[in-house]
mmCIF file of C-alpha atoms and ligand atoms in Angstrom:
data_model
loop_
_atom_site.group_PDB
_atom_site.id
_atom_site.type_symbol
_atom_site.label_atom_id
_atom_site.label_comp_id
_atom_site.label_asym_id
_atom_site.label_seq_id
_atom_site.Cartn_x
_atom_site.Cartn_y
_atom_site.Cartn_z
ATOM 1 C CA MET A 1 25.785 14.853 -8.577
ATOM 2 C CA SER A 2 25.029 16.897 -11.672
ATOM 3 C CA GLN A 3 22.133 14.806 -12.947
ATOM 4 C CA LEU A 4 19.290 14.071 -10.571
ATOM 5 C CA PRO A 5 18.924 10.347 -9.805
ATOM 6 C CA LEU A 6 15.725 8.881 -11.205
ATOM 7 C CA LEU A 7 14.569 8.216 -7.634
ATOM 8 C CA PHE A 8 14.436 11.936 -7.005
ATOM 9 C CA SER A 9 13.177 12.999 -10.411
ATOM 10 C CA PRO A 10 9.544 14.005 -10.765
ATOM 11 C CA PHE A 11 7.156 11.471 -12.208
ATOM 12 C CA GLU A 12 3.936 12.114 -14.080
ATOM 13 C CA LEU A 13 0.873 9.925 -13.859
ATOM 14 C CA ARG A 14 -2.159 11.246 -15.730
ATOM 15 C CA ALA A 15 -2.507 14.827 -14.412
ATOM 16 C CA LEU A 16 -0.598 14.110 -11.221
ATOM 17 C CA ARG A 17 3.041 15.108 -10.843
ATOM 18 C CA LEU A 18 4.922 13.333 -8.071
ATOM 19 C CA ARG A 19 7.935 15.234 -6.735
ATOM 20 C CA ASN A 20 9.937 11.993 -6.750
ATOM 21 C CA ARG A 21 9.481 8.227 -7.074
ATOM 22 C CA VAL A 22 9.546 7.291 -3.409
ATOM 23 C CA VAL A 23 6.210 5.837 -2.347
ATOM 24 C CA ILE A 24 5.243 4.958 1.206
ATOM 25 C CA SER A 25 3.581 1.563 1.048
ATOM 26 C CA PRO A 26 0.209 1.049 2.740
ATOM 27 C CA MET A 27 0.735 0.026 6.362
ATOM 28 C CA CYS A 28 -2.135 -0.901 8.686
ATOM 29 C CA GLN A 29 -1.809 0.635 12.115
ATOM 30 C CA TYR A 30 -4.725 -1.245 13.722
ATOM 31 C CA SER A 31 -5.412 1.934 15.665
ATOM 32 C CA ALA A 32 -8.734 3.122 14.268
ATOM 33 C CA HIS A 33 -11.989 3.189 16.241
ATOM 34 C CA ASP A 34 -14.899 1.677 14.342
ATOM 35 C CA GLY A 35 -13.075 2.587 11.143
ATOM 36 C CA TYR A 36 -12.387 6.182 12.177
ATOM 37 C CA PRO A 37 -8.817 7.449 12.097
ATOM 38 C CA THR A 38 -7.285 8.708 15.334
ATOM 39 C CA ASP A 39 -4.530 11.214 16.135
ATOM 40 C CA TRP A 40 -2.163 8.293 15.647
ATOM 41 C CA HIS A 41 -3.006 8.201 11.944
ATOM 42 C CA PHE A 42 -2.414 11.902 11.538
ATOM 43 C CA ALA A 43 0.997 11.756 13.215
ATOM 44 C CA HIS A 44 1.974 8.526 11.477
ATOM 45 C CA LEU A 45 1.138 9.780 7.984
ATOM 46 C CA ALA A 46 2.308 13.361 8.516
ATOM 47 C CA LYS A 47 5.885 12.233 9.166
ATOM 48 C CA PHE A 48 6.206 10.533 5.777
ATOM 49 C CA ALA A 49 5.044 13.644 3.937
ATOM 50 C CA MET A 50 7.418 15.805 5.981
ATOM 51 C CA GLY A 51 10.110 13.223 5.221
ATOM 52 C CA GLY A 52 10.025 13.936 1.511
ATOM 53 C CA ALA A 53 8.188 10.959 -0.040
ATOM 54 C CA GLY A 54 6.564 11.613 -3.397
ATOM 55 C CA LEU A 55 3.420 9.621 -2.670
ATOM 56 C CA VAL A 56 2.143 8.488 0.715
ATOM 57 C CA PHE A 57 -0.417 5.713 0.909
ATOM 58 C CA THR A 58 -2.724 5.337 3.858
ATOM 59 C CA GLU A 59 -3.153 1.856 5.169
ATOM 60 C CA ALA A 60 -5.863 -0.398 3.762
ATOM 61 C CA ALA A 61 -9.212 1.318 4.294
ATOM 62 C CA ALA A 62 -12.182 -1.040 4.453
ATOM 63 C CA VAL A 63 -14.912 -0.347 1.923
ATOM 64 C CA LEU A 64 -17.442 -2.134 4.131
ATOM 65 C CA ARG A 65 -17.500 -2.555 7.903
ATOM 66 C CA ALA A 66 -17.436 -6.346 7.594
ATOM 67 C CA GLY A 67 -14.409 -6.082 5.329
ATOM 68 C CA ARG A 68 -12.040 -4.973 8.086
ATOM 69 C CA ILE A 69 -9.207 -7.289 9.015
ATOM 70 C CA THR A 70 -9.339 -6.304 12.691
ATOM 71 C CA HIS A 71 -11.395 -4.087 14.980
ATOM 72 C CA GLY A 72 -8.633 -1.487 14.566
ATOM 73 C CA ASP A 73 -8.767 -1.138 10.789
ATOM 74 C CA LEU A 74 -9.322 2.131 9.031
ATOM 75 C CA GLY A 75 -12.623 2.398 7.159
ATOM 76 C CA ILE A 76 -14.060 4.427 4.329
ATOM 77 C CA TRP A 77 -17.524 2.926 4.167
ATOM 78 C CA THR A 78 -19.359 6.182 4.980
ATOM 79 C CA ASP A 79 -18.886 9.841 4.085
ATOM 80 C CA THR A 80 -18.141 10.651 7.733
ATOM 81 C CA HIS A 81 -15.284 8.160 7.739
ATOM 82 C CA ALA A 82 -13.812 9.837 4.683
ATOM 83 C CA ARG A 83 -14.243 13.311 6.178
ATOM 84 C CA ALA A 84 -12.388 12.199 9.304
ATOM 85 C CA LEU A 85 -9.397 11.391 7.111
ATOM 86 C CA GLN A 86 -9.458 14.752 5.367
ATOM 87 C CA PRO A 87 -7.172 16.646 7.809
ATOM 88 C CA SER A 88 -4.431 14.040 7.300
ATOM 89 C CA VAL A 89 -4.843 14.240 3.530
ATOM 90 C CA ALA A 90 -4.749 18.048 3.560
ATOM 91 C CA PHE A 91 -1.670 18.155 5.761
ATOM 92 C CA MET A 92 0.265 15.662 3.654
ATOM 93 C CA LYS A 93 -0.533 17.645 0.537
ATOM 94 C CA SER A 94 0.562 20.871 2.234
ATOM 95 C CA GLN A 95 3.974 19.193 2.628
ATOM 96 C CA GLY A 96 4.248 18.524 -1.093
ATOM 97 C CA ALA A 97 3.380 14.824 -1.030
ATOM 98 C CA ALA A 98 0.683 13.265 -3.133
ATOM 99 C CA VAL A 99 -1.742 11.119 -1.159
ATOM 100 C CA GLY A 100 -3.043 7.667 -1.929
ATOM 101 C CA VAL A 101 -5.698 5.609 -0.201
ATOM 102 C CA GLN A 102 -5.720 1.845 -0.474
ATOM 103 C CA LEU A 103 -9.242 0.429 -0.757
ATOM 104 C CA ALA A 104 -9.743 -3.019 0.704
ATOM 105 C CA HIS A 105 -12.046 -5.819 1.731
ATOM 106 C CA ALA A 106 -10.523 -8.570 3.853
ATOM 107 C CA GLY A 107 -12.873 -11.377 2.753
ATOM 108 C CA ARG A 108 -12.154 -14.608 4.597
ATOM 109 C CA LYS A 109 -9.213 -12.968 6.386
ATOM 110 C CA ALA A 110 -11.567 -10.530 8.166
ATOM 111 C CA SER A 111 -12.398 -10.640 11.856
ATOM 112 C CA ILE A 112 -8.990 -11.433 13.299
ATOM 113 C CA GLN A 113 -6.788 -10.119 16.081
ATOM 114 C CA ARG A 114 -4.358 -7.239 15.761
ATOM 115 C CA PRO A 115 -0.822 -8.576 15.188
ATOM 116 C CA TRP A 116 0.218 -7.778 18.740
ATOM 117 C CA HIS A 117 -2.867 -9.578 20.111
ATOM 118 C CA GLY A 118 -2.008 -12.792 18.266
ATOM 119 C CA ASN A 119 -2.835 -12.273 14.580
ATOM 120 C CA GLY A 120 -5.269 -15.198 14.675
ATOM 121 C CA PRO A 121 -9.035 -15.612 15.005
ATOM 122 C CA LEU A 122 -10.655 -13.420 17.681
ATOM 123 C CA ASP A 123 -11.131 -15.336 20.945
ATOM 124 C CA GLU A 124 -12.096 -14.845 24.593
ATOM 125 C CA THR A 125 -8.998 -12.730 25.273
ATOM 126 C CA ASP A 126 -10.328 -10.205 22.763
ATOM 127 C CA ALA A 127 -13.862 -10.433 24.129
ATOM 128 C CA VAL A 128 -12.501 -8.950 27.376
ATOM 129 C CA ARG A 129 -11.853 -5.767 25.382
ATOM 130 C CA GLY A 130 -15.328 -5.992 23.857
ATOM 131 C CA GLU A 131 -13.902 -7.189 20.553
ATOM 132 C CA TYR A 132 -16.046 -10.013 19.243
ATOM 133 C CA PRO A 133 -15.825 -11.879 15.955
ATOM 134 C CA TRP A 134 -18.223 -11.017 13.150
ATOM 135 C CA PRO A 135 -19.434 -13.207 10.284
ATOM 136 C CA VAL A 136 -17.088 -13.326 7.319
ATOM 137 C CA THR A 137 -17.720 -13.899 3.651
ATOM 138 C CA GLY A 138 -15.464 -15.091 0.870
ATOM 139 C CA ALA A 139 -15.171 -16.612 -2.558
ATOM 140 C CA SER A 140 -15.757 -20.111 -1.210
ATOM 141 C CA PRO A 141 -16.669 -21.663 2.130
ATOM 142 C CA GLU A 142 -13.090 -22.470 3.087
ATOM 143 C CA PRO A 143 -11.361 -20.884 6.062
ATOM 144 C CA ALA A 144 -8.025 -19.137 5.570
ATOM 145 C CA GLY A 145 -6.380 -21.498 8.040
ATOM 146 C CA GLU A 146 -7.019 -24.046 10.714
ATOM 147 C CA GLY A 147 -9.307 -22.672 13.408
ATOM 148 C CA TRP A 148 -10.209 -19.603 11.363
ATOM 149 C CA LEU A 149 -13.795 -18.554 10.738
ATOM 150 C CA LEU A 150 -15.682 -20.392 8.029
ATOM 151 C CA PRO A 151 -16.606 -17.793 5.417
ATOM 152 C CA ALA A 152 -20.055 -17.825 3.866
ATOM 153 C CA GLU A 153 -19.782 -18.165 0.102
ATOM 154 C CA MET A 154 -20.746 -14.858 -1.439
ATOM 155 C CA ALA A 155 -23.868 -14.810 -3.587
ATOM 156 C CA VAL A 156 -23.700 -12.833 -6.827
ATOM 157 C CA SER A 157 -25.752 -10.108 -5.122
ATOM 158 C CA ASP A 158 -23.075 -9.903 -2.372
ATOM 159 C CA ILE A 159 -20.384 -9.498 -5.027
ATOM 160 C CA THR A 160 -22.365 -6.698 -6.645
ATOM 161 C CA LYS A 161 -22.611 -4.926 -3.281
ATOM 162 C CA VAL A 162 -18.867 -5.178 -2.760
ATOM 163 C CA VAL A 163 -18.171 -3.844 -6.247
ATOM 164 C CA GLU A 164 -20.464 -0.886 -5.523
ATOM 165 C CA ALA A 165 -18.803 -0.361 -2.147
ATOM 166 C CA PHE A 166 -15.370 -0.073 -3.804
ATOM 167 C CA ALA A 167 -16.756 2.483 -6.255
ATOM 168 C CA SER A 168 -18.432 4.515 -3.498
ATOM 169 C CA ALA A 169 -15.230 4.477 -1.488
ATOM 170 C CA ALA A 170 -13.305 5.829 -4.491
ATOM 171 C CA ARG A 171 -15.867 8.612 -4.872
ATOM 172 C CA ARG A 172 -15.422 9.512 -1.189
ATOM 173 C CA ALA A 173 -11.639 9.502 -1.537
ATOM 174 C CA ASN A 174 -11.937 11.950 -4.403
ATOM 175 C CA GLU A 175 -14.200 14.226 -2.375
ATOM 176 C CA ILE A 176 -11.540 14.611 0.338
ATOM 177 C CA GLY A 177 -8.798 15.451 -2.151
ATOM 178 C CA VAL A 178 -7.014 12.105 -2.436
ATOM 179 C CA ASP A 179 -4.735 11.914 -5.507
ATOM 180 C CA VAL A 180 -4.437 8.157 -6.044
ATOM 181 C CA VAL A 181 -6.515 5.148 -5.113
ATOM 182 C CA GLU A 182 -5.150 1.667 -5.008
ATOM 183 C CA ILE A 183 -7.348 -1.409 -5.135
ATOM 184 C CA HIS A 184 -6.050 -4.025 -2.718
ATOM 185 C CA GLY A 185 -6.035 -7.186 -4.785
ATOM 186 C CA ALA A 186 -3.278 -8.953 -2.845
ATOM 187 C CA HIS A 187 -2.374 -10.903 0.292
ATOM 188 C CA GLY A 188 -5.309 -13.333 0.319
ATOM 189 C CA TYR A 189 -7.935 -10.700 1.006
ATOM 190 C CA LEU A 190 -11.252 -10.783 -0.802
ATOM 191 C CA ILE A 191 -10.188 -9.897 -4.339
ATOM 192 C CA GLN A 192 -7.168 -12.159 -4.336
ATOM 193 C CA SER A 193 -9.182 -15.001 -2.833
ATOM 194 C CA PHE A 194 -11.298 -14.865 -5.990
ATOM 195 C CA LEU A 195 -8.217 -14.780 -8.223
ATOM 196 C CA SER A 196 -6.373 -17.745 -6.777
ATOM 197 C CA PRO A 197 -7.344 -21.330 -7.553
ATOM 198 C CA LEU A 198 -6.243 -22.176 -4.004
ATOM 199 C CA SER A 199 -9.117 -20.227 -2.472
ATOM 200 C CA ASN A 200 -11.706 -19.999 -5.245
ATOM 201 C CA ARG A 201 -13.654 -23.239 -5.674
ATOM 202 C CA ARG A 202 -16.714 -21.658 -7.257
ATOM 203 C CA THR A 203 -18.486 -23.212 -10.175
ATOM 204 C CA ASP A 204 -20.449 -20.116 -11.244
ATOM 205 C CA ALA A 205 -19.315 -17.226 -13.479
ATOM 206 C CA TYR A 206 -16.803 -16.116 -10.797
ATOM 207 C CA GLY A 207 -14.912 -19.397 -10.512
ATOM 208 C CA GLY A 208 -13.237 -22.011 -12.664
ATOM 209 C CA ASP A 209 -10.690 -20.923 -15.262
ATOM 210 C CA ILE A 210 -8.535 -17.839 -14.849
ATOM 211 C CA LYS A 211 -10.918 -15.666 -16.874
ATOM 212 C CA ALA A 212 -13.757 -16.444 -14.500
ATOM 213 C CA ARG A 213 -11.581 -16.031 -11.405
ATOM 214 C CA MET A 214 -10.495 -12.593 -12.673
ATOM 215 C CA CYS A 215 -14.108 -11.442 -13.099
ATOM 216 C CA MET A 216 -14.507 -9.982 -9.635
ATOM 217 C CA ALA A 217 -11.184 -8.092 -9.734
ATOM 218 C CA LEU A 218 -12.033 -6.671 -13.144
ATOM 219 C CA GLU A 219 -15.547 -5.651 -12.119
ATOM 220 C CA VAL A 220 -14.124 -3.798 -9.128
ATOM 221 C CA SER A 221 -11.498 -2.116 -11.314
ATOM 222 C CA GLU A 222 -14.037 -1.065 -13.902
ATOM 223 C CA ALA A 223 -16.403 0.324 -11.277
ATOM 224 C CA VAL A 224 -13.644 2.193 -9.452
ATOM 225 C CA ARG A 225 -12.268 3.606 -12.691
ATOM 226 C CA ALA A 226 -15.754 4.884 -13.574
ATOM 227 C CA ALA A 227 -16.180 6.501 -10.142
ATOM 228 C CA TRP A 228 -12.664 7.929 -9.994
ATOM 229 C CA PRO A 229 -11.784 11.039 -12.031
ATOM 230 C CA ARG A 230 -10.177 10.389 -15.378
ATOM 231 C CA GLU A 231 -7.240 12.690 -14.567
ATOM 232 C CA LYS A 232 -6.332 10.770 -11.400
ATOM 233 C CA PRO A 233 -4.189 7.615 -11.402
ATOM 234 C CA LEU A 234 -5.437 4.219 -10.309
ATOM 235 C CA PHE A 235 -3.148 1.569 -8.817
ATOM 236 C CA PHE A 236 -3.873 -2.120 -8.239
ATOM 237 C CA ARG A 237 -1.858 -4.188 -5.746
ATOM 238 C CA ILE A 238 -1.445 -7.835 -6.617
ATOM 239 C CA SER A 239 0.101 -10.873 -5.064
ATOM 240 C CA SER A 240 2.267 -11.627 -8.080
ATOM 241 C CA VAL A 241 2.512 -15.255 -6.999
ATOM 242 C CA ASP A 242 0.831 -17.294 -4.281
ATOM 243 C CA GLY A 243 4.059 -19.118 -3.626
ATOM 244 C CA PHE A 244 2.310 -22.482 -3.447
ATOM 245 C CA GLU A 245 2.280 -25.371 -5.883
ATOM 246 C CA GLY A 246 -0.816 -25.100 -8.090
ATOM 247 C CA GLY A 247 -1.458 -21.528 -6.993
ATOM 248 C CA TRP A 248 -1.617 -18.194 -8.785
ATOM 249 C CA ASP A 249 1.624 -17.602 -10.646
ATOM 250 C CA ILE A 250 3.476 -14.895 -12.507
ATOM 251 C CA ALA A 251 1.999 -15.799 -15.909
ATOM 252 C CA ASP A 252 -1.453 -15.292 -14.350
ATOM 253 C CA SER A 253 -0.323 -11.912 -13.047
ATOM 254 C CA VAL A 254 0.845 -10.845 -16.496
ATOM 255 C CA MET A 255 -2.540 -11.802 -17.916
ATOM 256 C CA LEU A 256 -4.344 -9.909 -15.148
ATOM 257 C CA ALA A 257 -2.114 -6.858 -15.623
ATOM 258 C CA ARG A 258 -2.981 -6.715 -19.344
ATOM 259 C CA GLU A 259 -6.692 -6.767 -18.492
ATOM 260 C CA LEU A 260 -6.231 -4.144 -15.785
ATOM 261 C CA LYS A 261 -4.405 -1.912 -18.239
ATOM 262 C CA SER A 262 -7.257 -2.150 -20.716
ATOM 263 C CA LEU A 263 -9.622 -0.987 -17.960
ATOM 264 C CA GLY A 264 -7.556 2.092 -17.143
ATOM 265 C CA VAL A 265 -5.411 0.894 -14.252
ATOM 266 C CA ASP A 266 -2.151 2.837 -14.425
ATOM 267 C CA VAL A 267 0.212 1.049 -12.060
ATOM 268 C CA VAL A 268 0.446 -2.541 -10.850
ATOM 269 C CA ASP A 269 1.924 -2.662 -7.351
ATOM 270 C CA CYS A 270 3.770 -5.975 -7.211
ATOM 271 C CA SER A 271 3.610 -7.723 -3.874
ATOM 272 C CA SER A 272 3.238 -11.475 -3.317
ATOM 273 C CA GLY A 273 1.900 -14.214 -1.043
ATOM 274 C CA GLY A 274 -0.565 -14.040 1.818
ATOM 275 C CA ASN A 275 -3.253 -16.358 0.523
ATOM 276 C CA ALA A 276 -3.179 -18.483 3.627
ATOM 277 C CA ALA A 277 -3.350 -17.768 7.297
ATOM 278 C CA LYS A 278 -0.154 -17.737 9.261
ATOM 279 C CA GLY A 279 2.741 -19.713 7.935
ATOM 280 C CA ALA A 280 5.359 -19.205 5.337
ATOM 281 C CA THR A 281 4.639 -18.928 1.675
ATOM 282 C CA ALA A 282 7.432 -19.914 -0.632
ATOM 283 C CA SER A 283 8.175 -16.248 -1.248
ATOM 284 C CA ASN A 284 8.284 -15.522 2.484
ATOM 285 C CA ALA A 285 10.978 -18.137 2.798
ATOM 286 C CA LEU A 286 13.084 -16.410 0.176
ATOM 287 C CA ARG A 287 12.915 -12.882 1.435
ATOM 288 C CA GLY A 288 16.126 -11.329 0.261
ATOM 289 C CA ARG A 289 16.862 -7.785 -0.842
ATOM 290 C CA GLY A 290 14.299 -6.720 -3.421
ATOM 291 C CA PHE A 291 12.795 -10.217 -3.519
ATOM 292 C CA GLN A 292 9.684 -9.043 -5.371
ATOM 293 C CA VAL A 293 11.468 -6.843 -7.905
ATOM 294 C CA PRO A 294 11.605 -9.642 -10.524
ATOM 295 C CA PHE A 295 7.790 -9.646 -10.504
ATOM 296 C CA ALA A 296 7.601 -5.900 -11.095
ATOM 297 C CA GLU A 297 10.136 -6.291 -13.883
ATOM 298 C CA GLN A 298 8.385 -9.107 -15.689
ATOM 299 C CA ILE A 299 4.929 -7.583 -15.446
ATOM 300 C CA ARG A 300 6.260 -4.231 -16.659
ATOM 301 C CA LYS A 301 7.880 -5.887 -19.652
ATOM 302 C CA ASP A 302 5.305 -8.509 -20.574
ATOM 303 C CA ALA A 303 2.122 -6.557 -19.859
ATOM 304 C CA ASP A 304 3.563 -3.186 -20.879
ATOM 305 C CA ILE A 305 2.226 -1.433 -17.794
ATOM 306 C CA MET A 306 3.900 0.720 -15.155
ATOM 307 C CA THR A 307 4.849 -1.150 -12.002
ATOM 308 C CA GLN A 308 5.681 -0.342 -8.425
ATOM 309 C CA ALA A 309 8.357 -2.465 -6.774
ATOM 310 C CA VAL A 310 8.081 -3.227 -3.072
ATOM 311 C CA GLY A 311 9.662 -5.465 -0.476
ATOM 312 C CA MET A 312 13.074 -5.261 1.157
ATOM 313 C CA ILE A 313 14.175 -2.214 -0.780
ATOM 314 C CA LEU A 314 16.524 -0.814 1.786
ATOM 315 C CA ASP A 315 18.400 2.182 0.482
ATOM 316 C CA GLY A 316 18.510 4.789 -2.230
ATOM 317 C CA ALA A 317 21.288 3.112 -4.193
ATOM 318 C CA GLN A 318 19.285 -0.108 -4.459
ATOM 319 C CA ALA A 319 16.158 1.820 -5.440
ATOM 320 C CA GLU A 320 18.061 3.792 -8.064
ATOM 321 C CA GLU A 321 19.493 0.628 -9.595
ATOM 322 C CA ILE A 322 15.982 -0.797 -9.982
ATOM 323 C CA LEU A 323 14.751 2.344 -11.713
ATOM 324 C CA GLN A 324 17.837 2.744 -13.913
ATOM 325 C CA ALA A 325 17.531 -0.858 -15.077
ATOM 326 C CA GLY A 326 13.907 -0.258 -16.034
ATOM 327 C CA ARG A 327 12.682 -2.930 -13.636
ATOM 328 C CA ALA A 328 9.963 -0.718 -12.112
ATOM 329 C CA ASP A 329 8.633 2.827 -12.306
ATOM 330 C CA LEU A 330 8.062 3.531 -8.627
ATOM 331 C CA ILE A 331 9.687 2.335 -5.417
ATOM 332 C CA ALA A 332 7.537 1.560 -2.381
ATOM 333 C CA ILE A 333 9.068 1.516 1.077
ATOM 334 C CA GLY A 334 7.386 -0.086 4.082
ATOM 335 C CA ARG A 335 9.273 -1.028 7.216
ATOM 336 C CA GLU A 336 12.296 1.108 6.373
ATOM 337 C CA ALA A 337 9.948 4.083 6.579
ATOM 338 C CA LEU A 338 8.684 2.992 9.990
ATOM 339 C CA TYR A 339 12.291 2.917 11.126
ATOM 340 C CA ASP A 340 13.097 6.193 9.422
ATOM 341 C CA PRO A 341 10.083 8.281 8.362
ATOM 342 C CA PHE A 342 12.564 10.743 6.824
ATOM 343 C CA TRP A 343 13.928 7.956 4.591
ATOM 344 C CA ALA A 344 13.492 9.941 1.368
ATOM 345 C CA VAL A 345 15.375 13.053 2.440
ATOM 346 C CA HIS A 346 18.057 11.010 4.195
ATOM 347 C CA GLN A 347 18.637 8.902 1.083
ATOM 348 C CA ALA A 348 18.736 12.041 -1.034
ATOM 349 C CA ARG A 349 21.544 13.430 1.156
ATOM 350 C CA ASP A 350 23.414 10.124 1.001
ATOM 351 C CA MET A 351 23.151 10.181 -2.782
ATOM 352 C CA GLY A 352 24.558 13.682 -2.980
ATOM 353 C CA VAL A 353 21.256 15.332 -3.774
ATOM 354 C CA ASP A 354 19.884 18.187 -1.666
ATOM 355 C CA ALA A 355 23.108 19.607 -0.268
ATOM 356 C CA GLY A 356 21.169 22.667 0.886
ATOM 357 C CA PHE A 357 18.314 20.815 2.640
ATOM 358 C CA GLU A 358 15.792 22.218 0.155
ATOM 359 C CA MET A 359 13.865 18.951 0.194
ATOM 360 C CA TRP A 360 13.178 19.357 3.909
ATOM 361 C CA PRO A 361 10.282 21.353 5.343
ATOM 362 C CA GLU A 362 11.559 24.921 5.678
ATOM 363 C CA GLN A 363 10.909 24.848 9.407
ATOM 364 C CA TYR A 364 13.679 22.234 9.625
ATOM 365 C CA GLY A 365 15.817 23.021 6.586
ATOM 366 C CA TRP A 366 16.895 26.488 7.738
ATOM 367 C CA TRP A 367 18.260 25.015 10.990
ATOM 368 C CA LEU A 368 19.733 21.914 9.444
ATOM 369 C CA LYS A 369 21.840 23.940 7.055
ATOM 370 C CA ARG A 370 23.334 25.778 10.032
ATOM 371 C CA ARG A 371 23.647 22.528 11.970
ATOM 372 C CA ALA A 372 25.638 21.035 9.090
ATOM 373 C CA ALA A 373 27.955 24.049 8.948
ATOM 374 C CA GLY A 374 28.374 24.011 12.741
ATOM 375 C CA ARG A 375 29.199 20.310 12.776
ATOM 376 C CA HIS A 376 31.652 20.756 9.954
ATOM 377 C CA GLN A 377 33.485 23.459 11.930
ATOM 378 C CA LEU A 378 33.398 21.380 15.073
ATOM 379 C CA GLU A 379 34.823 18.312 13.384
ATOM 380 C CA LYS A 380 37.589 20.407 11.832
ATOM 381 C CA ALA A 381 38.494 21.836 15.229
ATOM 382 C CA GLU A 382 38.436 18.395 16.836
ATOM 383 C CA ARG A 383 40.706 16.999 14.135
ATOM 384 C CA ALA A 384 43.130 19.899 14.583
ATOM 385 C CA ALA A 385 43.236 19.279 18.345
ATOM 386 C CA GLU A 386 44.062 15.586 17.969
HETATM 387 C C1 LIG B 401 2.903 -2.527 9.756
HETATM 388 C C2 LIG B 401 2.594 -3.005 8.375
HETATM 389 C C3 LIG B 401 1.294 -2.912 7.891
HETATM 390 C C4 LIG B 401 0.996 -3.288 6.569
HETATM 391 N N1 LIG B 401 -0.258 -3.055 6.073
HETATM 392 C C5 LIG B 401 -0.491 -3.232 4.755
HETATM 393 C C6 LIG B 401 -1.700 -2.778 4.159
HETATM 394 O O1 LIG B 401 -2.541 -2.126 4.787
HETATM 395 N N2 LIG B 401 -1.893 -3.046 2.857
HETATM 396 C C7 LIG B 401 -0.960 -3.702 2.093
HETATM 397 O O2 LIG B 401 -1.191 -3.923 0.898
HETATM 398 N N3 LIG B 401 0.212 -4.089 2.619
HETATM 399 C C8 LIG B 401 0.479 -3.850 3.913
HETATM 400 N N4 LIG B 401 1.712 -4.143 4.428
HETATM 401 C C9 LIG B 401 2.782 -4.597 3.518
HETATM 402 C C10 LIG B 401 3.631 -3.398 3.067
HETATM 403 O O3 LIG B 401 2.851 -2.477 2.334
HETATM 404 C C11 LIG B 401 4.842 -3.841 2.224
HETATM 405 O O4 LIG B 401 4.364 -4.415 1.035
HETATM 406 C C12 LIG B 401 5.715 -4.834 2.956
HETATM 407 O O5 LIG B 401 5.992 -4.381 4.280
HETATM 408 C C13 LIG B 401 7.036 -5.082 2.219
HETATM 409 O O6 LIG B 401 7.774 -3.890 2.090
HETATM 410 P P1 LIG B 401 9.030 -3.551 3.074
HETATM 411 O O7 LIG B 401 9.999 -4.691 2.965
HETATM 412 O O8 LIG B 401 9.579 -2.262 2.540
HETATM 413 O O9 LIG B 401 8.494 -3.421 4.459
HETATM 414 C C14 LIG B 401 2.014 -3.816 5.748
HETATM 415 C C15 LIG B 401 3.311 -3.950 6.263
HETATM 416 C C16 LIG B 401 3.607 -3.533 7.530
HETATM 417 C C17 LIG B 401 5.037 -3.629 8.029
#
């Protein structure tokens, strides 16, 4: 291919230059200890950087201890937590990837089991491991689902503390060399629970019409932008739609995206759903290839902001089509990258880019070039012998 596909063309965001437009989506590993990363995190993240992605996001990192989803969540609520993540960040950067950290507070969806322990409220089976529930807070005193913990409605002073915690977390991320921070405003966690009329029943300045419900998200964005260097990009992940009648919808997302843009958010990462405990949202039920791409497209067009598409983007050809059609600026890959951490370099080969394995780490590329030649010879000989 003479012209590089957009997927593998560099992309500039403020002063950051990504080597390509493949982004590894944030993926919780539920393998941290009291918020501290373990060797698992290093190995998990290292592979994606070695595998050629342009930008690798860590999983959601809790900005406060109480804002973890599970006992195994990563945290960034102290300087020592951030420093523990630094070796992973440094290694990923040494492999040519940019590094993002997603900043999060779980709100009323905090204090639950790891997926493989049940994904529901912590119970006696978790207590055996010493994992007890902790008090949760949220926009309104309504649990995320039946049998879930009743959140205490956050006072304005609690909101202020959370806003400050997001800003402090961004400052810490900068100190360890992180290139991008993303505010987690999706999936029913704290910020989205303020945004959605399904979970925000407040009657003060943070509840009521959409302007009031957006207040908390915008305060966080403003505070993070102020704490985060001007030359570094800021992303914001949204649930583009709740997927429920009377819930947050795409027109609301466009309005939010315009406000975020005015505050200096660079990219809206367009996810959807999650503002309920277990159970299908409408969008879950319709999970086809690229099912969230229409959200990225509409927000990009109507709010005139860069977007990241995510969700069931399976191969390079599909990703390239999305970029070529101007439906999104960046392509985030989740589960496909778990299956194949070398997704980016494999797709590049399939698309006729990187014939010489230059996109691979040199420790592998040198051998792979010879492997390819050897296999070619072998196949020729086998064909001749047939
Ligand atoms: C193991 C796992 C953990 C996840 N953790 C997060 C997370 O920390 N933050 C987040 O915003 N989304 C999280 N997600 C959602 C992904 O980032 C992504 O949006 C979703 O998997 C859809 O993309 P995919 O179809 O390419 O997997 C997680 C998904 C998986 C599979």
